[in-house]
Amino acid sequence: MKKMNDSELNNVNGGLVVYAQGLPEFNPACPWEVIENGSGNVLGMFWSRDEACAFARSLGPNEYNAMEVDIYTVSDIRSKKANP
């Protein structure tokens, strides 16, 4: 399991949950990811959906924390960040 350190978490806007199969960083041992909703950066990789959702909810009270999205949404977020 990979997680951001505390200083990195200070700049997080929230976390979306995605089953990452099909994304470049996909790891079958930790297929669930929490991504930063503004950039699409990976905040953590987890072996279960429940673990990913718990981590995402811990990022704050925003209603979209722990919202499950698909890989196409993640790709769209990342492309907007790369091509503003």
mmCIF file of N, CA, C and O in Angstrom:
data_model
loop_
_atom_site.group_PDB
_atom_site.id
_atom_site.type_symbol
_atom_site.label_atom_id
_atom_site.label_comp_id
_atom_site.label_asym_id
_atom_site.label_seq_id
_atom_site.Cartn_x
_atom_site.Cartn_y
_atom_site.Cartn_z
ATOM 1 N N MET A 1 0.841 -1.172 0.000
ATOM 2 C CA MET A 1 0.000 0.000 0.000
ATOM 3 C C MET A 1 0.887 1.236 0.000
ATOM 4 O O MET A 1 1.827 1.330 0.776
ATOM 5 N N LYS A 2 0.576 2.192 -0.862
ATOM 6 C CA LYS A 2 1.317 3.443 -0.931
ATOM 7 C C LYS A 2 0.394 4.571 -0.491
ATOM 8 O O LYS A 2 -0.766 4.604 -0.854
ATOM 9 N N LYS A 3 0.931 5.486 0.315
ATOM 10 C CA LYS A 3 0.172 6.652 0.760
ATOM 11 C C LYS A 3 1.071 7.871 0.695
ATOM 12 O O LYS A 3 2.286 7.767 0.777
ATOM 13 N N MET A 4 0.432 9.031 0.579
ATOM 14 C CA MET A 4 1.175 10.285 0.625
ATOM 15 C C MET A 4 1.565 10.569 2.067
ATOM 16 O O MET A 4 0.876 10.170 3.000
ATOM 17 N N ASN A 5 2.667 11.306 2.253
ATOM 18 C CA ASN A 5 3.048 11.694 3.605
ATOM 19 C C ASN A 5 2.215 12.901 4.042
ATOM 20 O O ASN A 5 1.511 13.517 3.245
ATOM 21 N N ASP A 6 2.301 13.252 5.317
ATOM 22 C CA ASP A 6 1.466 14.313 5.883
ATOM 23 C C ASP A 6 1.664 15.661 5.206
ATOM 24 O O ASP A 6 0.705 16.404 4.997
ATOM 25 N N SER A 7 2.893 16.007 4.857
ATOM 26 C CA SER A 7 3.117 17.310 4.225
ATOM 27 C C SER A 7 2.492 17.357 2.827
ATOM 28 O O SER A 7 1.994 18.398 2.410
ATOM 29 N N GLU A 8 2.481 16.251 2.115
ATOM 30 C CA GLU A 8 1.840 16.212 0.800
ATOM 31 C C GLU A 8 0.324 16.304 0.929
ATOM 32 O O GLU A 8 -0.341 16.906 0.093
ATOM 33 N N LEU A 9 -0.226 15.723 1.989
ATOM 34 C CA LEU A 9 -1.676 15.729 2.180
ATOM 35 C C LEU A 9 -2.222 17.128 2.461
ATOM 36 O O LEU A 9 -3.400 17.378 2.232
ATOM 37 N N ASN A 10 -1.388 18.047 2.916
ATOM 38 C CA ASN A 10 -1.853 19.403 3.220
ATOM 39 C C ASN A 10 -2.400 20.121 1.998
ATOM 40 O O ASN A 10 -3.217 21.033 2.123
ATOM 41 N N ASN A 11 -1.975 19.752 0.801
ATOM 42 C CA ASN A 11 -2.406 20.432 -0.418
ATOM 43 C C ASN A 11 -3.505 19.687 -1.166
ATOM 44 O O ASN A 11 -3.829 20.043 -2.287
ATOM 45 N N VAL A 12 -4.090 18.674 -0.559
ATOM 46 C CA VAL A 12 -5.090 17.847 -1.225
ATOM 47 C C VAL A 12 -6.460 18.498 -1.155
ATOM 48 O O VAL A 12 -6.866 19.001 -0.110
ATOM 49 N N ASN A 13 -7.175 18.496 -2.269
ATOM 50 C CA ASN A 13 -8.539 19.026 -2.321
ATOM 51 C C ASN A 13 -9.577 17.957 -2.038
ATOM 52 O O ASN A 13 -10.701 18.265 -1.719
ATOM 53 N N GLY A 14 -9.245 16.728 -2.220
ATOM 54 C CA GLY A 14 -10.189 15.645 -1.996
ATOM 55 C C GLY A 14 -9.772 14.419 -2.765
ATOM 56 O O GLY A 14 -8.885 14.483 -3.611
ATOM 57 N N GLY A 15 -10.405 13.310 -2.457
ATOM 58 C CA GLY A 15 -10.017 12.067 -3.092
ATOM 59 C C GLY A 15 -11.173 11.345 -3.731
ATOM 60 O O GLY A 15 -12.221 11.172 -3.119
ATOM 61 N N LEU A 16 -10.971 10.940 -4.971
ATOM 62 C CA LEU A 16 -11.927 10.128 -5.695
ATOM 63 C C LEU A 16 -11.395 8.705 -5.733
ATOM 64 O O LEU A 16 -10.188 8.484 -5.772
ATOM 65 N N VAL A 17 -12.286 7.735 -5.747
ATOM 66 C CA VAL A 17 -11.907 6.324 -5.727
ATOM 67 C C VAL A 17 -12.111 5.735 -7.118
ATOM 68 O O VAL A 17 -13.133 5.977 -7.757
ATOM 69 N N VAL A 18 -11.119 4.956 -7.579
ATOM 70 C CA VAL A 18 -11.212 4.341 -8.902
ATOM 71 C C VAL A 18 -10.595 2.944 -8.864
ATOM 72 O O VAL A 18 -9.583 2.721 -8.196
ATOM 73 N N TYR A 19 -11.250 2.011 -9.555
ATOM 74 C CA TYR A 19 -10.622 0.714 -9.815
ATOM 75 C C TYR A 19 -9.732 0.963 -11.016
ATOM 76 O O TYR A 19 -10.210 1.255 -12.111
ATOM 77 N N ALA A 20 -8.423 0.891 -10.834
ATOM 78 C CA ALA A 20 -7.451 1.465 -11.766
ATOM 79 C C ALA A 20 -7.061 0.587 -12.954
ATOM 80 O O ALA A 20 -6.193 0.985 -13.736
ATOM 81 N N GLN A 21 -7.675 -0.559 -13.128
ATOM 82 C CA GLN A 21 -7.303 -1.386 -14.279
ATOM 83 C C GLN A 21 -7.529 -0.591 -15.559
ATOM 84 O O GLN A 21 -8.601 -0.058 -15.795
ATOM 85 N N GLY A 22 -6.466 -0.475 -16.365
ATOM 86 C CA GLY A 22 -6.520 0.316 -17.586
ATOM 87 C C GLY A 22 -5.749 1.618 -17.482
ATOM 88 O O GLY A 22 -5.475 2.257 -18.484
ATOM 89 N N LEU A 23 -5.390 2.018 -16.272
ATOM 90 C CA LEU A 23 -4.553 3.206 -16.082
ATOM 91 C C LEU A 23 -3.087 2.774 -16.082
ATOM 92 O O LEU A 23 -2.771 1.650 -15.702
ATOM 93 N N PRO A 24 -2.183 3.666 -16.489
ATOM 94 C CA PRO A 24 -0.773 3.286 -16.622
ATOM 95 C C PRO A 24 -0.137 2.754 -15.332
ATOM 96 O O PRO A 24 0.721 1.887 -15.386
ATOM 97 N N GLU A 25 -0.551 3.257 -14.191
ATOM 98 C CA GLU A 25 0.068 2.863 -12.930
ATOM 99 C C GLU A 25 -0.597 1.667 -12.270
ATOM 100 O O GLU A 25 -0.254 1.285 -11.150
ATOM 101 N N PHE A 26 -1.541 1.022 -12.944
ATOM 102 C CA PHE A 26 -2.300 -0.087 -12.362
ATOM 103 C C PHE A 26 -1.389 -1.147 -11.769
ATOM 104 O O PHE A 26 -0.430 -1.593 -12.384
ATOM 105 N N ASN A 27 -1.701 -1.529 -10.537
ATOM 106 C CA ASN A 27 -0.965 -2.575 -9.830
ATOM 107 C C ASN A 27 -1.995 -3.605 -9.366
ATOM 108 O O ASN A 27 -2.818 -3.288 -8.503
ATOM 109 N N PRO A 28 -1.975 -4.827 -9.905
ATOM 110 C CA PRO A 28 -2.978 -5.813 -9.513
ATOM 111 C C PRO A 28 -2.982 -6.146 -8.022
ATOM 112 O O PRO A 28 -3.996 -6.581 -7.492
ATOM 113 N N ALA A 29 -1.866 -5.927 -7.345
ATOM 114 C CA ALA A 29 -1.818 -6.169 -5.901
ATOM 115 C C ALA A 29 -2.551 -5.080 -5.115
ATOM 116 O O ALA A 29 -3.008 -5.309 -4.005
ATOM 117 N N CYS A 30 -2.664 -3.895 -5.701
ATOM 118 C CA CYS A 30 -3.371 -2.755 -5.101
ATOM 119 C C CYS A 30 -4.183 -2.077 -6.198
ATOM 120 O O CYS A 30 -3.838 -0.986 -6.656
ATOM 121 N N PRO A 31 -5.262 -2.713 -6.641
ATOM 122 C CA PRO A 31 -5.983 -2.218 -7.813
ATOM 123 C C PRO A 31 -6.865 -0.993 -7.574
ATOM 124 O O PRO A 31 -7.271 -0.340 -8.524
ATOM 125 N N TRP A 32 -7.164 -0.676 -6.321
ATOM 126 C CA TRP A 32 -8.004 0.477 -6.009
ATOM 127 C C TRP A 32 -7.118 1.668 -5.685
ATOM 128 O O TRP A 32 -6.157 1.546 -4.933
ATOM 129 N N GLU A 33 -7.449 2.817 -6.272
ATOM 130 C CA GLU A 33 -6.678 4.030 -6.043
ATOM 131 C C GLU A 33 -7.576 5.140 -5.532
ATOM 132 O O GLU A 33 -8.767 5.184 -5.835
ATOM 133 N N VAL A 34 -6.964 6.026 -4.785
ATOM 134 C CA VAL A 34 -7.589 7.301 -4.431
ATOM 135 C C VAL A 34 -6.794 8.347 -5.194
ATOM 136 O O VAL A 34 -5.570 8.386 -5.112
ATOM 137 N N ILE A 35 -7.504 9.142 -5.977
ATOM 138 C CA ILE A 35 -6.843 10.172 -6.773
ATOM 139 C C ILE A 35 -7.303 11.550 -6.324
ATOM 140 O O ILE A 35 -8.432 11.726 -5.862
ATOM 141 N N GLU A 36 -6.407 12.513 -6.452
ATOM 142 C CA GLU A 36 -6.722 13.905 -6.125
ATOM 143 C C GLU A 36 -7.678 14.429 -7.186
ATOM 144 O O GLU A 36 -7.429 14.279 -8.375
ATOM 145 N N ASN A 37 -8.765 15.015 -6.761
ATOM 146 C CA ASN A 37 -9.822 15.382 -7.703
ATOM 147 C C ASN A 37 -9.458 16.524 -8.638
ATOM 148 O O ASN A 37 -10.075 16.676 -9.675
ATOM 149 N N GLY A 38 -8.468 17.318 -8.308
ATOM 150 C CA GLY A 38 -8.106 18.432 -9.180
ATOM 151 C C GLY A 38 -7.064 18.081 -10.218
ATOM 152 O O GLY A 38 -7.059 18.630 -11.320
ATOM 153 N N SER A 39 -6.178 17.150 -9.896
ATOM 154 C CA SER A 39 -5.063 16.845 -10.797
ATOM 155 C C SER A 39 -5.064 15.425 -11.320
ATOM 156 O O SER A 39 -4.430 15.141 -12.331
ATOM 157 N N GLY A 40 -5.722 14.519 -10.621
ATOM 158 C CA GLY A 40 -5.673 13.116 -10.997
ATOM 159 C C GLY A 40 -4.455 12.397 -10.458
ATOM 160 O O GLY A 40 -4.229 11.232 -10.757
ATOM 161 N N ASN A 41 -3.662 13.079 -9.614
ATOM 162 C CA ASN A 41 -2.495 12.434 -9.011
ATOM 163 C C ASN A 41 -2.944 11.344 -8.052
ATOM 164 O O ASN A 41 -3.953 11.481 -7.359
ATOM 165 N N VAL A 42 -2.181 10.267 -7.991
ATOM 166 C CA VAL A 42 -2.485 9.158 -7.097
ATOM 167 C C VAL A 42 -2.106 9.544 -5.671
ATOM 168 O O VAL A 42 -0.972 9.922 -5.403
ATOM 169 N N LEU A 43 -3.085 9.445 -4.769
ATOM 170 C CA LEU A 43 -2.842 9.727 -3.354
ATOM 171 C C LEU A 43 -2.558 8.445 -2.589
ATOM 172 O O LEU A 43 -1.902 8.486 -1.553
ATOM 173 N N GLY A 44 -3.076 7.338 -3.072
ATOM 174 C CA GLY A 44 -2.852 6.054 -2.407
ATOM 175 C C GLY A 44 -3.356 4.919 -3.265
ATOM 176 O O GLY A 44 -4.243 5.097 -4.099
ATOM 177 N N MET A 45 -2.749 3.758 -3.076
ATOM 178 C CA MET A 45 -3.149 2.539 -3.788
ATOM 179 C C MET A 45 -3.498 1.495 -2.728
ATOM 180 O O MET A 45 -2.755 1.326 -1.762
ATOM 181 N N PHE A 46 -4.622 0.793 -2.924
ATOM 182 C CA PHE A 46 -5.154 -0.087 -1.893
ATOM 183 C C PHE A 46 -5.616 -1.408 -2.484
ATOM 184 O O PHE A 46 -6.001 -1.479 -3.647
ATOM 185 N N TRP A 47 -5.613 -2.442 -1.654
ATOM 186 C CA TRP A 47 -6.019 -3.757 -2.131
ATOM 187 C C TRP A 47 -7.532 -3.927 -2.147
ATOM 188 O O TRP A 47 -8.048 -4.794 -2.833
ATOM 189 N N SER A 48 -8.272 -3.069 -1.409
ATOM 190 C CA SER A 48 -9.733 -3.202 -1.402
ATOM 191 C C SER A 48 -10.416 -1.851 -1.598
ATOM 192 O O SER A 48 -9.859 -0.801 -1.265
ATOM 193 N N ARG A 49 -11.627 -1.922 -2.104
ATOM 194 C CA ARG A 49 -12.446 -0.725 -2.286
ATOM 195 C C ARG A 49 -12.728 -0.067 -0.936
ATOM 196 O O ARG A 49 -12.663 1.149 -0.797
ATOM 197 N N ASP A 50 -13.059 -0.881 0.065
ATOM 198 C CA ASP A 50 -13.375 -0.340 1.389
ATOM 199 C C ASP A 50 -12.207 0.437 1.978
ATOM 200 O O ASP A 50 -12.389 1.502 2.573
ATOM 201 N N GLU A 51 -11.002 -0.105 1.812
ATOM 202 C CA GLU A 51 -9.810 0.573 2.320
ATOM 203 C C GLU A 51 -9.600 1.913 1.598
ATOM 204 O O GLU A 51 -9.301 2.927 2.220
ATOM 205 N N ALA A 52 -9.789 1.904 0.281
ATOM 206 C CA ALA A 52 -9.641 3.135 -0.501
ATOM 207 C C ALA A 52 -10.687 4.169 -0.093
ATOM 208 O O ALA A 52 -10.368 5.354 0.073
ATOM 209 N N CYS A 53 -11.926 3.739 0.096
ATOM 210 C CA CYS A 53 -12.992 4.667 0.492
ATOM 211 C C CYS A 53 -12.735 5.254 1.876
ATOM 212 O O CYS A 53 -12.956 6.450 2.094
ATOM 213 N N ALA A 54 -12.259 4.437 2.800
ATOM 214 C CA ALA A 54 -11.954 4.936 4.146
ATOM 215 C C ALA A 54 -10.863 5.998 4.084
ATOM 216 O O ALA A 54 -10.961 7.040 4.744
ATOM 217 N N PHE A 55 -9.825 5.754 3.290
ATOM 218 C CA PHE A 55 -8.751 6.738 3.152
ATOM 219 C C PHE A 55 -9.282 8.019 2.518
ATOM 220 O O PHE A 55 -9.001 9.121 2.988
ATOM 221 N N ALA A 56 -10.079 7.893 1.459
ATOM 222 C CA ALA A 56 -10.620 9.073 0.772
ATOM 223 C C ALA A 56 -11.492 9.899 1.719
ATOM 224 O O ALA A 56 -11.407 11.122 1.726
ATOM 225 N N ARG A 57 -12.317 9.241 2.518
ATOM 226 C CA ARG A 57 -13.168 9.968 3.472
ATOM 227 C C ARG A 57 -12.334 10.681 4.536
ATOM 228 O O ARG A 57 -12.741 11.712 5.060
ATOM 229 N N SER A 58 -11.154 10.145 4.830
ATOM 230 C CA SER A 58 -10.302 10.765 5.851
ATOM 231 C C SER A 58 -9.695 12.088 5.379
ATOM 232 O O SER A 58 -9.161 12.841 6.189
ATOM 233 N N LEU A 59 -9.805 12.387 4.089
ATOM 234 C CA LEU A 59 -9.224 13.606 3.538
ATOM 235 C C LEU A 59 -10.056 14.845 3.820
ATOM 236 O O LEU A 59 -9.603 15.956 3.591
ATOM 237 N N GLY A 60 -11.279 14.663 4.278
ATOM 238 C CA GLY A 60 -12.099 15.818 4.611
ATOM 239 C C GLY A 60 -13.572 15.564 4.393
ATOM 240 O O GLY A 60 -13.971 14.511 3.917
ATOM 241 N N PRO A 61 -14.381 16.560 4.714
ATOM 242 C CA PRO A 61 -15.835 16.401 4.681
ATOM 243 C C PRO A 61 -16.492 16.635 3.311
ATOM 244 O O PRO A 61 -17.705 16.561 3.210
ATOM 245 N N ASN A 62 -15.706 16.925 2.283
ATOM 246 C CA ASN A 62 -16.309 17.204 0.978
ATOM 247 C C ASN A 62 -17.165 16.035 0.518
ATOM 248 O O ASN A 62 -16.776 14.876 0.655
ATOM 249 N N GLU A 63 -18.320 16.328 -0.048
ATOM 250 C CA GLU A 63 -19.264 15.284 -0.430
ATOM 251 C C GLU A 63 -18.725 14.367 -1.528
ATOM 252 O O GLU A 63 -19.181 13.257 -1.688
ATOM 253 N N TYR A 64 -17.740 14.816 -2.276
ATOM 254 C CA TYR A 64 -17.197 13.979 -3.344
ATOM 255 C C TYR A 64 -16.045 13.096 -2.875
ATOM 256 O O TYR A 64 -15.580 12.250 -3.613
ATOM 257 N N ASN A 65 -15.575 13.259 -1.648
ATOM 258 C CA ASN A 65 -14.556 12.342 -1.145
ATOM 259 C C ASN A 65 -15.150 10.942 -1.087
ATOM 260 O O ASN A 65 -16.263 10.755 -0.613
ATOM 261 N N ALA A 66 -14.423 9.996 -1.607
ATOM 262 C CA ALA A 66 -14.826 8.593 -1.687
ATOM 263 C C ALA A 66 -15.843 8.349 -2.793
ATOM 264 O O ALA A 66 -16.390 7.259 -2.888
ATOM 265 N N MET A 67 -16.094 9.343 -3.641
ATOM 266 C CA MET A 67 -16.967 9.111 -4.787
ATOM 267 C C MET A 67 -16.232 8.204 -5.761
ATOM 268 O O MET A 67 -15.076 8.430 -6.082
ATOM 269 N N GLU A 68 -16.898 7.144 -6.195
ATOM 270 C CA GLU A 68 -16.262 6.221 -7.129
ATOM 271 C C GLU A 68 -16.431 6.740 -8.554
ATOM 272 O O GLU A 68 -17.530 7.137 -8.954
ATOM 273 N N VAL A 69 -15.333 6.764 -9.282
ATOM 274 C CA VAL A 69 -15.333 7.201 -10.674
ATOM 275 C C VAL A 69 -14.688 6.109 -11.519
ATOM 276 O O VAL A 69 -14.086 5.174 -10.999
ATOM 277 N N ASP A 70 -14.812 6.250 -12.841
ATOM 278 C CA ASP A 70 -14.196 5.268 -13.722
ATOM 279 C C ASP A 70 -12.874 5.795 -14.271
ATOM 280 O O ASP A 70 -12.519 6.961 -14.065
ATOM 281 N N ILE A 71 -12.152 4.934 -14.972
ATOM 282 C CA ILE A 71 -10.834 5.322 -15.481
ATOM 283 C C ILE A 71 -10.928 6.422 -16.530
ATOM 284 O O ILE A 71 -9.988 7.185 -16.708
ATOM 285 N N TYR A 72 -12.060 6.527 -17.190
ATOM 286 C CA TYR A 72 -12.227 7.575 -18.205
ATOM 287 C C TYR A 72 -12.317 8.950 -17.542
ATOM 288 O O TYR A 72 -11.797 9.931 -18.074
ATOM 289 N N THR A 73 -12.958 9.015 -16.399
ATOM 290 C CA THR A 73 -13.021 10.268 -15.646
ATOM 291 C C THR A 73 -11.631 10.667 -15.178
ATOM 292 O O THR A 73 -11.239 11.835 -15.278
ATOM 293 N N VAL A 74 -10.864 9.698 -14.679
ATOM 294 C CA VAL A 74 -9.496 9.973 -14.234
ATOM 295 C C VAL A 74 -8.652 10.472 -15.405
ATOM 296 O O VAL A 74 -7.937 11.467 -15.297
ATOM 297 N N SER A 75 -8.764 9.812 -16.539
ATOM 298 C CA SER A 75 -8.008 10.231 -17.725
ATOM 299 C C SER A 75 -8.391 11.637 -18.155
ATOM 300 O O SER A 75 -7.531 12.433 -18.545
ATOM 301 N N ASP A 76 -9.681 11.964 -18.071
ATOM 302 C CA ASP A 76 -10.155 13.295 -18.423
ATOM 303 C C ASP A 76 -9.588 14.344 -17.461
ATOM 304 O O ASP A 76 -9.113 15.407 -17.909
ATOM 305 N N ILE A 77 -9.603 14.069 -16.179
ATOM 306 C CA ILE A 77 -9.028 14.999 -15.189
ATOM 307 C C ILE A 77 -7.555 15.224 -15.478
ATOM 308 O O ILE A 77 -7.075 16.351 -15.477
ATOM 309 N N ARG A 78 -6.841 14.145 -15.756
ATOM 310 C CA ARG A 78 -5.403 14.262 -16.022
ATOM 311 C C ARG A 78 -5.116 15.015 -17.308
ATOM 312 O O ARG A 78 -4.164 15.792 -17.374
ATOM 313 N N SER A 79 -5.925 14.803 -18.335
ATOM 314 C CA SER A 79 -5.679 15.510 -19.606
ATOM 315 C C SER A 79 -5.960 16.989 -19.475
ATOM 316 O O SER A 79 -5.276 17.813 -20.069
ATOM 317 N N LYS A 80 -6.960 17.370 -18.669
ATOM 318 C CA LYS A 80 -7.243 18.794 -18.438
ATOM 319 C C LYS A 80 -6.117 19.455 -17.670
ATOM 320 O O LYS A 80 -5.807 20.608 -17.910
ATOM 321 N N LYS A 81 -5.513 18.718 -16.750
ATOM 322 C CA LYS A 81 -4.393 19.254 -15.979
ATOM 323 C C LYS A 81 -3.178 19.433 -16.899
ATOM 324 O O LYS A 81 -2.467 20.426 -16.800
ATOM 325 N N ALA A 82 -2.964 18.497 -17.803
ATOM 326 C CA ALA A 82 -1.813 18.545 -18.706
ATOM 327 C C ALA A 82 -2.004 19.579 -19.824
ATOM 328 O O ALA A 82 -1.034 20.147 -20.313
ATOM 329 N N ASN A 83 -3.255 19.834 -20.211
ATOM 330 C CA ASN A 83 -3.565 20.756 -21.314
ATOM 331 C C ASN A 83 -4.606 21.772 -20.849
ATOM 332 O O ASN A 83 -5.760 21.700 -21.259
ATOM 333 N N PRO A 84 -4.211 22.720 -20.002
ATOM 334 C CA PRO A 84 -5.192 23.667 -19.432
ATOM 335 C C PRO A 84 -5.884 24.531 -20.460
ATOM 336 O O PRO A 84 -5.574 24.840 -21.484
#
